[in-house]
């Protein structure tokens, strides 16, 4: 009874562990990644830790030489070696550093390789979104590189293969089939090791399983295993290729178990667990194999071995996936060197941009102030210049006006003297006409008449010369003015008296008054407007 209770207790515990384990491992698929020897910096090392030591020396040499290309390649190789030695924290740091420097260096091939390595790490830790993102970015860069040789073709092949693993992981049958087709197409363009066809066939197994073609999947898996074993017997498998057996055997076992062939399933699980994994890429897959094998053993009532295999699976998980383990905290929180560097760079750029923006604002304010002052100075200069010109013009006008007024006064004075002389001559003429009529007197009178000039004509010629356009301006304001009216206006402008105007025009004083009244009427002047002031303003 006690034994039965113990068995039931162990069965419950094993079932609980299986549930916990499969929560983390049911999505694990085949993983075949680029190794740390791919960059050609070192030959194959059976001990990854020795490879790390050698790569660190090369990294220091590259730093001393300031060889950016070598630095990036060494960091990528170091990340691969860290993976192989299960030093995942260092692997994340080195791959992130490589990606950041490659982006700064702007070398498409190195950026692609860095994204590929970084994607590999995320893939191992089942961070599918990040893994897919990096694999896709790597592929974008690989696709932009001109394919000139088999080496670049192999890089593109590897990129398609990574995408195939990603779509295999997320169970996207359509994209998986497409990537496998791309790989097969590229494989025809350069000589490829036959083992890679087996890798692609393993992806085709997933296509069959996703379409619920389990018998066909099992048949293809057995065929792949047999072909792999034949290659191994002929010595045509590398140590890395040999680790692929773990995946093939485990998947074959699972499909046999699905067919309820427990014996065959158990055999393949045991064969899978015997496979060595020198590159470390199947560490988590081994945990998956232990867990799946434990599940089979529970189904066949072999609880003791089931418990032991589940404990082995738990040991791997606790070693590398338990966040309470101090050794794993560093990479389980994903020490993302690339994002850290990128964040630091963004912070620096932000600070620089803020500084530049402040400088720009200061420069803008200075320019705005400078141009404002300059503009004000120009405006003030133009205003002062215009003011000076106006004053100068006004002064010139005033001088001209003063000169005209002075000459008009001189003209008036001269005309008044002429009028006086004309009056004297007229008096003398009348006296001679009344006193004697002899021949000599008549000759004198004829000479006086002949030499006399119209006072108005003499005045008017001089007036128009001094007061140009006076008559035209006057007629613009009063178009109805006659020639006689214009004469009166000219005399009014020079302040002639009514008597002087009458004598000069040869009319009576009364006629002068009538002429002035007629002018006011034609000019439509109000009674309070002085006629003389109005005419002088023209």
Short mmCIF file of C-alpha atoms in Angstrom, two decimals:
data_model
loop_
_atom_site.label_atom_id
_atom_site.label_comp_id
_atom_site.label_asym_id
_atom_site.label_seq_id
_atom_site.Cartn_x
_atom_site.Cartn_y
_atom_site.Cartn_z
CA UNK A 1 0.00 0.00 0.00
CA UNK A 2 2.85 2.34 0.94
CA UNK A 3 4.65 1.47 -2.28
CA UNK A 4 1.52 2.23 -4.31
CA UNK A 5 1.17 5.60 -2.53
CA UNK A 6 4.80 6.43 -3.28
CA UNK A 7 4.33 5.58 -6.96
CA UNK A 8 1.22 7.75 -7.16
CA UNK A 9 3.05 10.57 -5.38
CA UNK A 10 5.96 10.34 -7.82
CA UNK A 11 3.53 10.15 -10.72
CA UNK A 12 1.83 13.38 -9.59
CA UNK A 13 5.21 15.11 -9.12
CA UNK A 14 6.46 13.93 -12.51
CA UNK A 15 3.25 15.08 -14.18
CA UNK A 16 3.61 18.50 -12.55
CA UNK A 17 7.22 18.82 -13.73
CA UNK A 18 6.20 17.75 -17.21
CA UNK A 19 3.57 20.46 -17.35
CA UNK A 20 6.07 23.11 -16.19
CA UNK A 21 8.74 21.85 -18.55
CA UNK A 22 6.50 21.66 -21.63
CA UNK A 23 5.28 25.16 -20.97
CA UNK A 24 8.80 26.27 -21.90
CA UNK A 25 9.81 23.61 -24.43
CA UNK A 26 6.90 22.60 -26.66
CA UNK A 27 7.98 25.14 -29.29
CA UNK A 28 11.60 23.99 -29.62
CA UNK A 29 12.62 23.07 -33.17
CA UNK A 30 15.81 22.29 -35.01
CA UNK A 31 18.61 24.83 -34.57
CA UNK A 32 21.60 24.83 -36.90
CA UNK A 33 23.53 28.06 -36.68
CA UNK A 34 26.75 29.57 -37.94
CA UNK A 35 29.74 28.64 -35.76
CA UNK A 36 32.50 30.84 -34.36
CA UNK A 37 34.88 29.62 -37.07
CA UNK A 38 32.74 31.13 -39.86
CA UNK A 39 34.63 34.43 -39.89
CA UNK A 40 37.88 32.61 -40.67
CA UNK A 41 39.73 34.12 -37.71
CA UNK A 42 40.53 30.76 -36.15
CA UNK A 43 40.53 27.13 -37.19
CA UNK A 44 38.08 24.74 -35.62
CA UNK A 45 38.61 24.36 -31.89
CA UNK A 46 37.14 21.39 -30.04
CA UNK A 47 37.33 23.45 -26.85
CA UNK A 48 35.32 26.71 -27.21
CA UNK A 49 37.00 28.22 -24.16
CA UNK A 50 40.39 28.04 -25.86
CA UNK A 51 38.80 29.65 -28.91
CA UNK A 52 37.54 32.47 -26.70
CA UNK A 53 41.04 33.11 -25.34
CA UNK A 54 42.48 33.22 -28.84
CA UNK A 55 39.71 35.49 -30.11
CA UNK A 56 40.18 37.90 -27.21
CA UNK A 57 43.84 38.26 -28.19
CA UNK A 58 42.82 38.98 -31.77
CA UNK A 59 40.25 41.48 -30.52
CA UNK A 60 42.93 43.41 -28.60
CA UNK A 61 45.15 43.38 -31.68
CA UNK A 62 42.31 44.75 -33.78
CA UNK A 63 41.73 47.50 -31.22
CA UNK A 64 45.38 48.51 -31.29
CA UNK A 65 45.35 48.61 -35.09
CA UNK A 66 42.01 50.44 -35.04
CA UNK A 67 40.82 47.96 -37.63
CA UNK A 68 37.03 48.35 -37.41
CA UNK A 69 36.28 45.49 -39.78
CA UNK A 70 38.45 43.09 -37.74
CA UNK A 71 36.91 44.36 -34.49
CA UNK A 72 33.38 43.59 -35.69
CA UNK A 73 34.31 40.17 -37.07
CA UNK A 74 36.11 39.26 -33.84
CA UNK A 75 33.11 40.30 -31.72
CA UNK A 76 30.79 38.18 -33.88
CA UNK A 77 33.15 35.19 -33.60
CA UNK A 78 33.44 35.74 -29.83
CA UNK A 79 29.67 35.72 -29.52
CA UNK A 80 29.57 32.37 -31.34
CA UNK A 81 32.31 30.96 -29.11
CA UNK A 82 30.48 32.22 -26.02
CA UNK A 83 27.37 30.41 -27.23
CA UNK A 84 29.37 27.22 -27.68
CA UNK A 85 30.74 27.49 -24.14
CA UNK A 86 27.25 28.39 -22.84
CA UNK A 87 28.46 31.84 -21.69
CA UNK A 88 25.29 33.48 -22.91
CA UNK A 89 25.68 36.73 -21.00
CA UNK A 90 29.00 37.45 -22.74
CA UNK A 91 27.50 36.34 -26.01
CA UNK A 92 24.72 38.91 -25.75
CA UNK A 93 27.21 41.66 -24.88
CA UNK A 94 29.61 40.83 -27.73
CA UNK A 95 26.93 40.42 -30.39
CA UNK A 96 25.20 43.63 -29.31
CA UNK A 97 28.51 45.50 -29.41
CA UNK A 98 29.23 44.09 -32.87
CA UNK A 99 25.83 45.20 -34.17
CA UNK A 100 26.21 48.72 -32.77
CA UNK A 101 29.72 49.23 -34.23
CA UNK A 102 28.68 47.69 -37.57
CA UNK A 103 25.78 50.15 -37.81
CA UNK A 104 28.15 53.01 -37.08
CA UNK A 105 30.65 51.64 -39.63
CA UNK A 106 27.85 51.29 -42.22
CA UNK A 107 29.17 48.10 -43.80
CA UNK A 108 26.17 46.12 -45.16
CA UNK A 109 27.85 42.70 -44.92
CA UNK A 110 29.02 43.24 -41.33
CA UNK A 111 25.64 44.66 -40.31
CA UNK A 112 23.95 41.58 -41.79
CA UNK A 113 26.30 39.21 -39.93
CA UNK A 114 25.82 41.09 -36.65
CA UNK A 115 22.01 40.97 -37.02
CA UNK A 116 22.29 37.25 -37.79
CA UNK A 117 24.32 36.51 -34.66
CA UNK A 118 22.08 38.67 -32.49
CA UNK A 119 19.01 36.96 -33.96
CA UNK A 120 20.54 33.57 -33.21
CA UNK A 121 20.82 34.39 -29.50
CA UNK A 122 17.23 35.58 -29.33
CA UNK A 123 16.17 32.44 -31.18
CA UNK A 124 17.93 30.22 -28.62
CA UNK A 125 16.07 31.94 -25.81
CA UNK A 126 12.76 31.63 -27.68
CA UNK A 127 12.32 35.37 -28.10
CA UNK A 128 10.67 34.80 -31.44
CA UNK A 129 9.66 38.37 -32.27
CA UNK A 130 13.17 39.70 -31.70
CA UNK A 131 14.76 36.74 -33.48
CA UNK A 132 12.51 37.16 -36.51
CA UNK A 133 13.15 40.89 -36.60
CA UNK A 134 16.94 40.44 -36.61
CA UNK A 135 16.87 37.58 -39.14
CA UNK A 136 14.71 39.70 -41.47
CA UNK A 137 16.97 42.73 -41.12
CA UNK A 138 20.01 40.55 -41.79
CA UNK A 139 18.32 39.21 -44.90
CA UNK A 140 17.51 42.72 -46.12
CA UNK A 141 21.19 43.62 -45.96
CA UNK A 142 22.31 40.34 -47.55
CA UNK A 143 19.85 40.94 -50.39
CA UNK A 144 21.43 44.33 -51.17
CA UNK A 145 24.94 42.90 -51.52
CA UNK A 146 26.00 41.98 -55.06
CA UNK A 147 26.45 38.22 -55.33
CA UNK A 148 29.80 37.86 -57.07
CA UNK A 149 31.10 34.59 -55.65
CA UNK A 150 30.10 31.39 -53.92
CA UNK A 151 30.96 32.91 -50.54
CA UNK A 152 28.32 35.64 -50.85
CA UNK A 153 25.85 33.06 -52.23
CA UNK A 154 26.45 30.89 -49.19
CA UNK A 155 25.77 33.91 -46.94
CA UNK A 156 22.45 34.47 -48.71
CA UNK A 157 21.68 30.76 -48.41
CA UNK A 158 22.36 30.95 -44.67
CA UNK A 159 20.03 33.95 -44.39
CA UNK A 160 17.17 32.08 -46.08
CA UNK A 161 17.88 29.09 -43.84
CA UNK A 162 17.65 31.25 -40.71
CA UNK A 163 14.29 32.54 -41.89
CA UNK A 164 13.20 28.96 -42.53
CA UNK A 165 14.05 28.08 -38.90
CA UNK A 166 12.16 31.14 -37.70
CA UNK A 167 9.01 30.29 -39.69
CA UNK A 168 9.38 26.66 -38.58
CA UNK A 169 9.38 27.91 -34.99
CA UNK A 170 6.28 30.08 -35.35
CA UNK A 171 4.53 27.37 -37.43
CA UNK A 172 4.04 29.45 -40.59
CA UNK A 173 3.80 26.68 -43.19
CA UNK A 174 3.50 28.98 -46.22
CA UNK A 175 6.60 31.06 -45.45
CA UNK A 176 8.54 27.98 -44.35
CA UNK A 177 7.88 26.29 -47.68
CA UNK A 178 8.92 29.47 -49.52
CA UNK A 179 12.23 29.78 -47.66
CA UNK A 180 13.05 26.10 -48.19
CA UNK A 181 12.43 26.60 -51.92
CA UNK A 182 14.81 29.59 -51.91
CA UNK A 183 17.47 27.48 -50.19
CA UNK A 184 17.12 24.68 -52.73
CA UNK A 185 17.35 27.17 -55.60
CA UNK A 186 20.54 28.74 -54.20
CA UNK A 187 22.04 25.31 -53.48
CA UNK A 188 21.98 24.57 -57.22
CA UNK A 189 24.08 27.66 -57.99
CA UNK A 190 27.14 26.52 -56.03
CA UNK A 191 28.53 23.19 -54.85
CA UNK A 192 26.90 22.45 -51.54
CA UNK A 193 27.70 19.72 -49.06
CA UNK A 194 25.05 16.94 -49.35
CA UNK A 195 24.33 17.25 -45.62
CA UNK A 196 22.49 20.51 -46.26
CA UNK A 197 19.84 18.70 -48.28
CA UNK A 198 19.12 16.66 -45.18
CA UNK A 199 18.78 19.86 -43.17
CA UNK A 200 16.26 21.14 -45.69
CA UNK A 201 14.38 17.84 -45.66
CA UNK A 202 14.07 18.21 -41.88
CA UNK A 203 12.30 21.53 -42.52
CA UNK A 204 10.00 19.75 -44.96
CA UNK A 205 9.06 17.39 -42.14
CA UNK A 206 7.64 20.40 -40.29
CA UNK A 207 5.60 21.30 -43.37
CA UNK A 208 4.06 17.82 -43.34
CA UNK A 209 3.37 17.94 -39.60
CA UNK A 210 1.76 21.37 -39.87
CA UNK A 211 -0.55 19.87 -42.49
CA UNK A 212 -1.27 16.87 -40.20
CA UNK A 213 0.54 14.46 -42.57
CA UNK A 214 2.18 12.60 -39.68
CA UNK A 215 2.79 9.27 -41.42
CA UNK A 216 4.52 11.00 -44.32
CA UNK A 217 6.52 13.04 -41.79
CA UNK A 218 7.64 9.88 -39.97
CA UNK A 219 8.60 8.20 -43.24
CA UNK A 220 10.71 11.24 -44.29
CA UNK A 221 12.36 11.41 -40.85
CA UNK A 222 13.42 7.78 -40.94
CA UNK A 223 14.77 8.32 -44.45
CA UNK A 224 16.79 11.36 -43.27
CA UNK A 225 18.18 9.38 -40.32
CA UNK A 226 19.25 6.52 -42.57
CA UNK A 227 20.97 8.86 -45.03
CA UNK A 228 22.70 10.71 -42.19
CA UNK A 229 23.90 7.44 -40.70
CA UNK A 230 25.28 6.36 -44.09
CA UNK A 231 27.22 9.62 -44.38
CA UNK A 232 28.55 9.13 -40.86
CA UNK A 233 29.65 5.58 -41.65
CA UNK A 234 31.57 6.95 -44.64
CA UNK A 235 33.22 9.61 -42.46
CA UNK A 236 31.52 12.46 -44.33
CA UNK A 237 30.01 14.17 -41.28
CA UNK A 238 31.66 16.89 -39.25
CA UNK A 239 31.36 16.98 -35.48
CA UNK A 240 28.91 19.86 -35.81
CA UNK A 241 26.80 17.95 -38.35
CA UNK A 242 26.82 14.95 -36.04
CA UNK A 243 24.96 16.99 -33.36
CA UNK A 244 22.06 17.27 -35.84
CA UNK A 245 21.30 13.63 -35.02
CA UNK A 246 19.88 14.77 -31.67
CA UNK A 247 17.16 16.71 -33.45
CA UNK A 248 16.43 14.01 -36.01
CA UNK A 249 16.28 11.19 -33.48
CA UNK A 250 14.08 13.19 -31.08
CA UNK A 251 11.63 14.18 -33.80
CA UNK A 252 11.51 10.58 -35.06
CA UNK A 253 10.84 9.37 -31.51
CA UNK A 254 7.98 11.85 -31.09
CA UNK A 255 6.38 10.71 -34.34
CA UNK A 256 6.74 7.01 -33.33
CA UNK A 257 5.12 7.87 -30.01
CA UNK A 258 2.28 9.52 -31.92
CA UNK A 259 1.86 6.16 -33.69
CA UNK A 260 1.86 4.44 -30.23
CA UNK A 261 5.07 2.61 -31.14
CA UNK A 262 6.63 3.13 -27.72
CA UNK A 263 9.47 0.71 -28.28
CA UNK A 264 10.75 2.51 -31.38
CA UNK A 265 10.16 5.87 -29.73
CA UNK A 266 12.18 4.87 -26.67
CA UNK A 267 15.02 3.64 -28.87
CA UNK A 268 15.24 6.93 -30.78
CA UNK A 269 15.02 9.03 -27.58
CA UNK A 270 17.97 7.12 -26.12
CA UNK A 271 19.94 7.55 -29.35
CA UNK A 272 19.20 11.29 -29.28
CA UNK A 273 20.50 11.64 -25.73
CA UNK A 274 23.75 9.90 -26.65
CA UNK A 275 24.60 12.56 -29.24
CA UNK A 276 27.30 15.04 -28.19
CA UNK A 277 26.84 18.75 -28.81
CA UNK A 278 30.31 20.38 -28.97
CA UNK A 279 28.95 23.65 -30.34
CA UNK A 280 26.43 24.08 -27.51
CA UNK A 281 23.61 25.11 -29.81
CA UNK A 282 21.39 22.16 -28.81
CA UNK A 283 21.71 22.62 -25.03
CA UNK A 284 18.09 23.65 -24.62
CA UNK A 285 17.01 21.05 -27.14
CA UNK A 286 18.65 18.38 -24.97
CA UNK A 287 16.46 19.58 -22.09
CA UNK A 288 13.48 19.17 -24.40
CA UNK A 289 14.58 15.62 -25.28
CA UNK A 290 14.88 14.70 -21.59
CA UNK A 291 11.39 16.06 -20.93
CA UNK A 292 9.78 14.30 -23.89
CA UNK A 293 11.51 11.04 -23.02
CA UNK A 294 10.28 11.40 -19.44
CA UNK A 295 6.74 11.78 -20.76
CA UNK A 296 7.10 8.53 -22.73
CA UNK A 297 8.48 6.70 -19.69
CA UNK A 298 5.48 7.83 -17.63
CA UNK A 299 3.18 6.41 -20.29
CA UNK A 300 4.94 3.03 -20.07
CA UNK A 301 4.94 3.19 -16.22
CA UNK A 302 8.73 3.51 -15.87
CA UNK A 303 8.47 6.20 -13.21
CA UNK A 304 11.98 5.90 -11.85
CA UNK A 305 13.66 6.61 -15.19
CA UNK A 306 10.96 9.17 -15.98
CA UNK A 307 11.82 11.05 -12.80
CA UNK A 308 15.55 10.90 -13.56
CA UNK A 309 15.12 12.24 -17.12
CA UNK A 310 12.83 14.99 -15.92
CA UNK A 311 15.37 15.91 -13.25
CA UNK A 312 18.03 16.16 -15.98
CA UNK A 313 15.75 18.47 -17.98
CA UNK A 314 15.09 20.59 -14.91
CA UNK A 315 18.81 20.82 -14.18
CA UNK A 316 19.46 22.35 -17.61
CA UNK A 317 16.55 24.75 -17.22
CA UNK A 318 17.63 25.80 -13.74
CA UNK A 319 21.20 26.27 -14.92
CA UNK A 320 20.37 28.52 -17.85
CA UNK A 321 16.75 29.64 -17.56
CA UNK A 322 16.02 30.07 -13.84
CA UNK A 323 15.96 33.82 -13.04
CA UNK A 324 16.72 33.03 -9.38
CA UNK A 325 20.08 31.62 -10.41
CA UNK A 326 22.75 34.34 -9.97
CA UNK A 327 24.75 32.96 -12.90
CA UNK A 328 21.81 33.38 -15.29
CA UNK A 329 20.38 36.71 -14.18
CA UNK A 330 22.77 38.62 -16.40
CA UNK A 331 21.46 37.27 -19.69
CA UNK A 332 17.92 36.26 -18.71
CA UNK A 333 17.20 39.95 -18.26
CA UNK A 334 18.78 40.26 -21.73
CA UNK A 335 21.79 42.46 -21.32
CA UNK A 336 21.20 44.01 -24.70
CA UNK A 337 24.47 45.77 -25.50
CA UNK A 338 23.17 46.99 -28.84
CA UNK A 339 20.10 48.64 -27.31
CA UNK A 340 22.20 50.05 -24.46
CA UNK A 341 24.70 51.54 -26.90
CA UNK A 342 21.91 52.75 -29.13
CA UNK A 343 20.16 54.35 -26.16
CA UNK A 344 23.39 56.01 -25.07
CA UNK A 345 23.95 57.27 -28.59
CA UNK A 346 20.37 58.55 -28.80
CA UNK A 347 20.82 60.30 -25.46
CA UNK A 348 24.06 61.88 -26.69
CA UNK A 349 22.40 62.89 -29.95
CA UNK A 350 19.48 64.30 -28.02
CA UNK A 351 21.82 66.32 -25.79
CA UNK A 352 23.79 67.47 -28.83
CA UNK A 353 20.58 68.36 -30.65
CA UNK A 354 19.38 70.31 -27.63
CA UNK A 355 22.72 72.11 -27.47
CA UNK A 356 22.65 72.77 -31.22
CA UNK A 357 19.04 73.91 -30.97
CA UNK A 358 19.97 76.35 -28.21
CA UNK A 359 22.87 77.60 -30.29
CA UNK A 360 20.58 77.94 -33.30
CA UNK A 361 18.07 79.85 -31.20
CA UNK A 362 20.82 82.11 -29.87
CA UNK A 363 22.15 82.67 -33.40
CA UNK A 364 18.61 83.25 -34.64
CA UNK A 365 17.95 85.77 -31.88
CA UNK A 366 21.27 87.51 -32.65
CA UNK A 367 20.50 87.55 -36.36
CA UNK A 368 16.98 88.72 -35.68
CA UNK A 369 18.32 91.48 -33.43
CA UNK A 370 21.11 92.34 -35.88
CA UNK A 371 18.79 92.45 -38.88
CA UNK A 372 16.23 94.35 -36.82
CA UNK A 373 18.82 96.97 -35.87
CA UNK A 374 20.13 96.99 -39.43
CA UNK A 375 16.61 97.40 -40.82
CA UNK A 376 15.82 100.17 -38.34
CA UNK A 377 19.11 101.86 -39.25
CA UNK A 378 18.22 101.64 -42.95
CA UNK A 379 14.72 102.98 -42.29
CA UNK A 380 16.10 105.81 -40.15
CA UNK A 381 18.71 106.52 -42.84
CA UNK A 382 16.03 106.62 -45.51
CA UNK A 383 13.82 108.83 -43.32
CA UNK A 384 16.71 111.17 -42.57
CA UNK A 385 17.71 111.18 -46.21
CA UNK A 386 14.15 111.88 -47.30
CA UNK A 387 13.87 114.58 -44.62
CA UNK A 388 17.11 116.17 -45.78
CA UNK A 389 15.96 116.01 -49.38
CA UNK A 390 12.60 117.47 -48.41
CA UNK A 391 14.20 120.24 -46.44
CA UNK A 392 16.65 120.86 -49.26
CA UNK A 393 13.81 120.87 -51.76
CA UNK A 394 11.75 123.15 -49.55
CA UNK A 395 14.75 125.40 -49.11
CA UNK A 396 15.34 125.44 -52.85
CA UNK A 397 11.65 126.15 -53.45
CA UNK A 398 11.73 128.86 -50.83
CA UNK A 399 14.87 130.34 -52.37
CA UNK A 400 13.26 130.20 -55.80
CA UNK A 401 10.10 131.72 -54.43
CA UNK A 402 12.07 134.43 -52.67
CA UNK A 403 14.01 135.15 -55.84
CA UNK A 404 10.80 135.31 -57.85
CA UNK A 405 9.21 137.59 -55.30
CA UNK A 406 12.33 139.75 -55.32
CA UNK A 407 12.34 139.95 -59.09
CA UNK A 408 8.60 140.53 -59.10
CA UNK A 409 9.19 143.45 -56.75
CA UNK A 410 11.91 144.69 -59.05
CA UNK A 411 9.54 144.22 -61.97
CA UNK A 412 6.87 146.13 -60.10
CA UNK A 413 9.25 148.92 -59.22
CA UNK A 414 10.49 149.17 -62.79
CA UNK A 415 6.97 149.17 -64.14
CA UNK A 416 5.98 151.88 -61.72
CA UNK A 417 8.90 153.97 -62.95
CA UNK A 418 7.87 153.27 -66.53
CA UNK A 419 4.34 154.28 -65.68
CA UNK A 420 5.64 157.51 -64.20
CA UNK A 421 7.77 158.13 -67.27
CA UNK A 422 4.82 157.22 -69.46
CA UNK A 423 2.69 159.72 -67.61
CA UNK A 424 5.36 162.43 -68.03
CA UNK A 425 5.70 161.63 -71.73
CA UNK A 426 1.93 161.66 -72.10
CA UNK A 427 1.76 165.04 -70.37
CA UNK A 428 4.55 166.40 -72.55
CA UNK A 429 2.83 165.05 -75.66
CA UNK A 430 -0.45 166.68 -74.73
CA UNK A 431 1.34 169.98 -73.99
CA UNK A 432 3.10 169.97 -77.35
CA UNK A 433 -0.09 169.15 -79.16
CA UNK A 434 -1.88 172.07 -77.49
CA UNK A 435 0.92 174.69 -77.69
CA UNK A 436 2.18 174.59 -81.27
CA UNK A 437 1.59 172.91 -84.56
CA UNK A 438 4.74 173.80 -86.51
CA UNK A 439 6.50 171.18 -88.50
CA UNK A 440 9.26 170.52 -86.01
CA UNK A 441 6.77 169.83 -83.24
CA UNK A 442 4.85 167.35 -85.33
CA UNK A 443 8.05 165.52 -86.15
CA UNK A 444 8.80 165.21 -82.40
CA UNK A 445 5.31 163.88 -81.70
CA UNK A 446 5.59 161.36 -84.51
CA UNK A 447 8.95 160.22 -83.11
CA UNK A 448 7.45 159.80 -79.61
CA UNK A 449 4.59 157.66 -80.96
CA UNK A 450 6.95 155.61 -83.09
CA UNK A 451 9.36 154.85 -80.22
CA UNK A 452 6.73 154.20 -77.59
CA UNK A 453 6.19 150.56 -76.62
CA UNK A 454 3.06 149.15 -75.02
CA UNK A 455 3.59 149.12 -71.30
CA UNK A 456 1.58 145.91 -70.97
CA UNK A 457 3.61 144.02 -73.56
CA UNK A 458 6.84 145.06 -71.81
CA UNK A 459 5.43 144.05 -68.42
CA UNK A 460 3.87 140.79 -69.56
CA UNK A 461 7.04 139.49 -71.23
CA UNK A 462 9.06 140.00 -68.07
CA UNK A 463 6.25 138.61 -65.84
CA UNK A 464 5.92 135.34 -67.76
CA UNK A 465 9.67 134.88 -67.68
CA UNK A 466 9.69 135.18 -63.89
CA UNK A 467 6.42 133.35 -63.16
CA UNK A 468 6.47 130.39 -65.51
CA UNK A 469 3.24 128.43 -65.98
CA UNK A 470 1.31 130.99 -63.85
CA UNK A 471 -1.38 131.45 -66.48
CA UNK A 472 -1.63 127.66 -67.11
CA UNK A 473 -2.07 126.86 -63.40
CA UNK A 474 -4.62 129.63 -63.05
CA UNK A 475 -6.66 128.31 -65.95
CA UNK A 476 -6.57 124.77 -64.51
CA UNK A 477 -8.41 126.08 -61.48
CA UNK A 478 -10.65 128.49 -63.41
CA UNK A 479 -10.98 127.47 -67.07
CA UNK A 480 -13.46 130.30 -67.82
CA UNK A 481 -10.95 133.15 -67.37
CA UNK A 482 -10.47 135.45 -70.39
CA UNK A 483 -7.25 137.10 -71.56
CA UNK A 484 -8.32 140.34 -69.85
CA UNK A 485 -8.95 138.40 -66.63
CA UNK A 486 -5.48 136.91 -66.79
CA UNK A 487 -3.95 140.38 -67.11
CA UNK A 488 -5.77 141.54 -64.01
CA UNK A 489 -4.63 138.41 -62.09
CA UNK A 490 -1.01 139.08 -63.03
CA UNK A 491 -1.22 142.65 -61.76
CA UNK A 492 -2.98 141.54 -58.56
CA UNK A 493 -0.16 139.00 -57.93
CA UNK A 494 2.35 141.91 -58.02
CA UNK A 495 0.18 143.99 -55.67
CA UNK A 496 -0.51 146.81 -58.15
CA UNK A 497 -2.98 149.39 -56.98
CA UNK A 498 -6.23 150.00 -58.83
CA UNK A 499 -4.90 153.26 -60.31
CA UNK A 500 -1.65 151.56 -61.45
CA UNK A 501 -3.61 148.71 -62.94
CA UNK A 502 -5.90 151.11 -64.78
CA UNK A 503 -2.99 153.04 -66.24
CA UNK A 504 -1.11 149.88 -67.25
CA UNK A 505 -4.20 148.31 -68.82
CA UNK A 506 -5.45 151.56 -70.29
CA UNK A 507 -8.84 151.36 -68.53
CA UNK A 508 -10.62 153.30 -65.83
CA UNK A 509 -10.40 152.57 -62.11
CA UNK A 510 -14.06 151.59 -62.13
CA UNK A 511 -13.37 149.05 -64.80
CA UNK A 512 -10.62 147.61 -62.60
CA UNK A 513 -13.08 147.15 -59.71
CA UNK A 514 -15.56 145.49 -62.06
CA UNK A 515 -12.79 143.18 -63.34
CA UNK A 516 -11.88 142.13 -59.78
CA UNK A 517 -15.52 141.40 -58.96
CA UNK A 518 -15.88 139.35 -62.15
CA UNK A 519 -12.75 137.33 -61.18
CA UNK A 520 -14.15 136.38 -57.76
CA UNK A 521 -17.35 135.22 -59.38
CA UNK A 522 -15.58 133.09 -62.01
CA UNK A 523 -13.31 131.59 -59.33
CA UNK A 524 -16.27 130.84 -57.05
CA UNK A 525 -14.54 132.46 -54.09
CA UNK A 526 -16.36 132.88 -50.80
CA UNK A 527 -16.64 136.38 -49.43
CA UNK A 528 -14.19 135.69 -46.60
CA UNK A 529 -11.41 134.62 -49.03
CA UNK A 530 -9.02 137.37 -50.05
CA UNK A 531 -8.56 137.51 -53.83
CA UNK A 532 -4.96 138.71 -53.62
CA UNK A 533 -3.96 135.91 -51.17
CA UNK A 534 -5.66 133.29 -53.32
CA UNK A 535 -3.88 134.41 -56.52
CA UNK A 536 -0.52 134.62 -54.72
CA UNK A 537 -0.92 130.98 -53.60
CA UNK A 538 -0.85 129.81 -57.21
#
